[in-house]
Amino acid sequence: MTYTVDDTAFKQELSGLIPHLRAFARSLCGDPALADDLAQDAMLKAWKARASFQPGTNMKAWTFTILRNLFYSEKRRSWRRQPLDPDVAEATLVSNDDASDTVELLALRNALARLPDDQREAVILVGAGGMAYEDVADICDCAVGTIKSRVSRARTALAELLNDTAGGFSSEDGLHADEAFDDLMEQVADLSKPAQ
Amino acid sequence: MNDRTKNPERPDGGLAKSHDRIGDQLRRLYDDVANEPIPEEFLKLLEEADTDPEDADRKDGEGA
């Protein structure tokens, strides 16, 4: 059997969405290899389900819904067993030359990991992925107002977490500012090790 | 919601600025991954998806 014109167009558009699937997956589970696993499964699932996609609608939101459902439903899968861990360095920020920039991004990553799942995905999709509130509401299967309030609470929580890190760092685990900074610098040092 | 309860001495401008900064950093976090080259494995998997072995050699590589 050969592809129809629609199949070819679908495949082309889907392949253009791979970078976004990877970025969204990485934001859900920190481990880059597991995240790529998740993104690949979502991509193949989207391809198999192509008949149910309505041409002309937002394919990115559609594939994100598939990816998100996969992540939350398949609890036994490895990516679910390794959720974003606030205390583990994510060796994912390798493309930055500027060390202070890297420290900031690591601090943000750690702060994100401390948010509840629903706030984290909302602020990532809206704030990082630049998606419309309406699309995110579809993806997360809830009301637009709910997404707006999740994003707003997430932003406030992030600002406070980051402010704490930079200033007094009065978090519940009682780290002092200099310890927190040392911890971040250690993570940065790990990142700058040459790849094996 | 009132964001100022925890930092009464900080003017709103400071909070807005820090939100802008967080917005920038969030985009960086996402874009850093999105801008990586697509791993070969993804393209190969998609290319091979639902391809019949008999005519597999006919359809790769056009991409127009």
XYZ file of C-alpha atoms in Angstrom:
260
model
C 0.000 0.000 0.000
C 1.251 3.467 -0.797
C 0.704 6.735 1.009
C -2.141 8.995 0.122
C -1.424 12.680 -0.427
C -2.958 13.350 2.983
C -0.679 10.834 4.672
C 2.379 12.424 3.137
C 1.309 15.910 4.225
C 0.482 14.611 7.687
C 3.855 12.952 8.035
C 5.612 16.093 6.933
C 3.776 18.242 9.444
C 4.284 15.679 12.205
C 7.990 15.541 11.521
C 8.127 19.327 11.835
C 6.646 19.001 15.308
C 9.342 16.631 16.602
C 11.404 19.447 18.191
C 8.340 20.577 20.137
C 7.447 17.055 21.219
C 10.996 16.650 22.513
C 10.948 19.974 24.348
C 7.585 19.254 25.959
C 8.621 15.717 26.918
C 11.858 17.018 28.428
C 9.898 19.427 30.553
C 7.704 16.613 31.876
C 10.456 14.134 32.679
C 13.881 15.548 33.242
C 15.975 12.642 31.980
C 16.811 13.384 28.326
C 16.858 9.731 27.200
C 13.531 8.927 28.842
C 12.069 12.134 27.470
C 13.071 11.149 23.933
C 11.481 7.752 24.531
C 8.251 9.466 25.484
C 8.430 11.844 22.528
C 9.012 8.923 20.119
C 6.052 6.987 21.484
C 3.862 10.066 21.191
C 5.013 10.645 17.613
C 4.243 7.056 16.572
C 0.927 7.129 18.369
C 0.008 10.323 16.554
C 0.918 8.717 13.234
C -1.247 5.674 13.963
C -4.126 7.914 15.038
C -3.829 10.203 11.998
C -7.300 9.286 10.756
C -8.781 10.937 13.837
C -6.962 14.235 13.280
C -9.143 16.986 11.863
C -7.234 18.718 9.072
C -6.996 22.446 9.607
C -6.984 22.202 13.397
C -3.922 22.701 15.576
C -1.746 19.639 15.115
C 0.759 20.770 17.720
C -1.920 20.908 20.422
C -3.247 17.567 19.205
C 0.140 15.836 19.476
C 0.806 17.467 22.866
C -2.462 16.006 24.122
C -1.314 12.563 23.001
C 2.069 13.013 24.657
C 0.593 14.280 27.892
C -1.944 11.440 28.069
C 0.832 8.928 27.475
C 2.909 10.458 30.244
C 0.136 10.427 32.810
C -1.584 7.162 31.877
C 1.292 4.723 31.517
C 2.359 4.763 35.125
C 4.454 1.648 34.883
C 6.677 3.084 32.163
C 10.152 4.223 33.041
C 9.609 7.900 32.271
C 6.835 7.997 34.843
C 8.965 6.308 37.482
C 11.537 9.042 37.096
C 9.665 12.298 37.408
C 11.493 15.577 37.582
C 13.560 15.415 40.759
C 14.251 18.768 42.397
C 17.391 17.501 44.077
C 19.039 15.867 41.114
C 21.016 17.874 38.628
C 19.579 17.719 35.157
C 22.495 17.368 32.832
C 20.534 18.956 30.058
C 21.835 22.486 29.911
C 24.929 22.040 27.887
C 24.541 24.571 25.154
C 25.316 27.661 27.224
C 28.740 29.230 27.244
C 27.828 31.721 29.905
C 28.191 30.132 33.356
C 25.958 32.600 35.195
C 23.287 31.974 32.593
C 23.595 28.260 33.187
C 23.274 28.745 36.926
C 20.079 30.698 36.379
C 18.595 28.053 34.118
C 19.484 25.297 36.576
C 17.896 27.269 39.388
C 14.758 27.646 37.278
C 14.738 23.935 36.478
C 15.005 23.074 40.157
C 12.265 25.552 40.994
C 10.018 24.065 38.280
C 10.531 20.629 39.777
C 9.059 21.872 43.048
C 5.779 22.959 41.465
C 2.699 20.719 41.474
C 2.336 18.819 38.154
C -0.654 20.845 36.990
C 1.034 24.202 37.564
C 4.288 23.071 35.996
C 2.752 21.837 32.754
C 0.588 24.965 32.471
C 3.461 27.403 32.906
C 5.664 25.378 30.572
C 3.100 25.201 27.783
C 2.098 28.865 28.050
C 5.300 30.479 29.271
C 7.879 28.335 27.530
C 6.055 26.797 24.584
C 4.147 29.963 23.782
C 0.810 28.180 23.381
C -2.556 29.927 23.654
C -4.506 29.491 26.877
C -7.326 27.905 24.869
C -5.017 25.261 23.391
C -3.488 24.491 26.776
C -6.979 24.150 28.237
C -7.764 21.591 25.508
C -4.521 19.737 26.114
C -5.028 19.582 29.872
C -8.772 18.978 29.523
C -9.900 21.806 31.770
C -11.345 25.319 31.596
C -9.398 28.290 30.220
C -9.830 30.101 33.552
C -8.248 27.156 35.362
C -5.186 27.330 33.125
C -4.915 31.087 33.650
C -4.951 30.714 37.405
C -2.467 27.804 37.308
C -0.064 29.852 35.208
C -0.408 32.836 37.498
C 0.148 30.761 40.641
C 3.100 29.010 39.018
C 4.742 32.307 38.050
C 4.356 33.650 41.560
C 5.721 30.445 43.091
C 8.682 30.446 40.682
C 9.463 34.088 41.446
C 9.443 33.311 45.156
C 11.526 30.159 44.814
C 14.107 31.940 42.669
C 14.110 34.955 44.911
C 14.723 32.677 47.884
C 17.587 30.990 46.087
C 19.234 34.286 45.281
C 18.635 35.861 48.671
C 17.967 34.181 51.995
C 17.122 30.738 50.632
C 14.750 29.836 53.407
C 13.416 26.668 51.843
C 11.911 23.829 53.827
C 15.055 21.732 53.621
C 16.960 24.430 55.449
C 19.789 24.958 52.972
C 21.662 28.196 53.431
C 22.303 30.481 50.511
C 25.951 29.548 50.185
C 25.148 25.828 50.318
C 22.494 26.287 47.680
C 24.948 28.193 45.548
C 27.638 25.542 46.051
C 25.102 22.931 45.082
C 24.320 24.797 41.881
C 27.990 25.296 41.114
C 28.547 21.568 41.534
C 25.823 20.910 39.026
C 27.419 23.377 36.659
C 30.785 21.670 37.136
C 29.167 18.338 36.245
C 27.803 19.867 33.082
C 31.143 21.143 31.938
C 32.799 17.725 32.172
C 33.633 16.421 28.738
C 31.185 13.848 27.396
C 32.365 10.248 27.609
C -4.496 37.373 44.131
C -2.042 39.545 46.004
C 1.588 38.771 45.237
C 2.932 41.295 47.673
C 2.075 39.598 50.930
C 5.498 37.999 51.235
C 7.556 40.960 50.094
C 5.742 44.025 51.340
C 8.740 46.271 50.821
C 9.245 45.287 47.213
C 7.486 47.517 44.679
C 5.341 45.912 41.999
C 7.857 46.910 39.378
C 10.349 44.498 40.886
C 7.910 41.636 40.733
C 6.908 42.381 37.170
C 10.560 42.525 36.207
C 11.267 39.209 37.854
C 8.276 37.698 36.039
C 9.670 38.969 32.726
C 12.993 37.430 33.558
C 11.351 34.112 34.434
C 9.419 34.245 31.171
C 12.657 34.688 29.225
C 14.334 31.859 31.084
C 11.354 29.542 30.595
C 11.511 30.138 26.868
C 15.244 29.442 26.900
C 14.705 26.150 28.714
C 12.187 25.040 26.100
C 13.957 26.493 23.077
C 17.303 24.958 24.017
C 15.730 21.535 23.467
C 13.511 22.563 20.566
C 16.503 24.009 18.717
C 18.597 20.854 18.988
C 18.931 18.983 15.720
C 16.315 16.221 15.475
C 17.921 12.913 16.467
C 18.233 10.582 13.489
C 16.230 7.913 15.335
C 13.046 9.993 15.268
C 13.159 10.529 11.534
C 13.996 6.894 10.919
C 11.109 5.686 13.090
C 8.673 7.999 11.362
C 10.024 7.121 7.943
C 9.609 3.408 8.646
C 6.197 3.699 10.271
C 3.585 1.716 8.355
C 5.918 1.124 5.456
C 5.438 -2.142 3.615
C 8.728 -3.941 3.166
C 7.992 -4.662 -0.529
C 7.906 -1.077 -1.680
C 10.002 0.471 1.077
C 12.834 1.167 -1.344
C 10.591 3.253 -3.564
C 9.488 5.891 -1.146
C 12.414 7.168 0.829
C 14.318 10.294 0.160
C 12.009 12.356 -2.058
C 10.688 14.734 0.562
C 9.506 17.379 -1.895
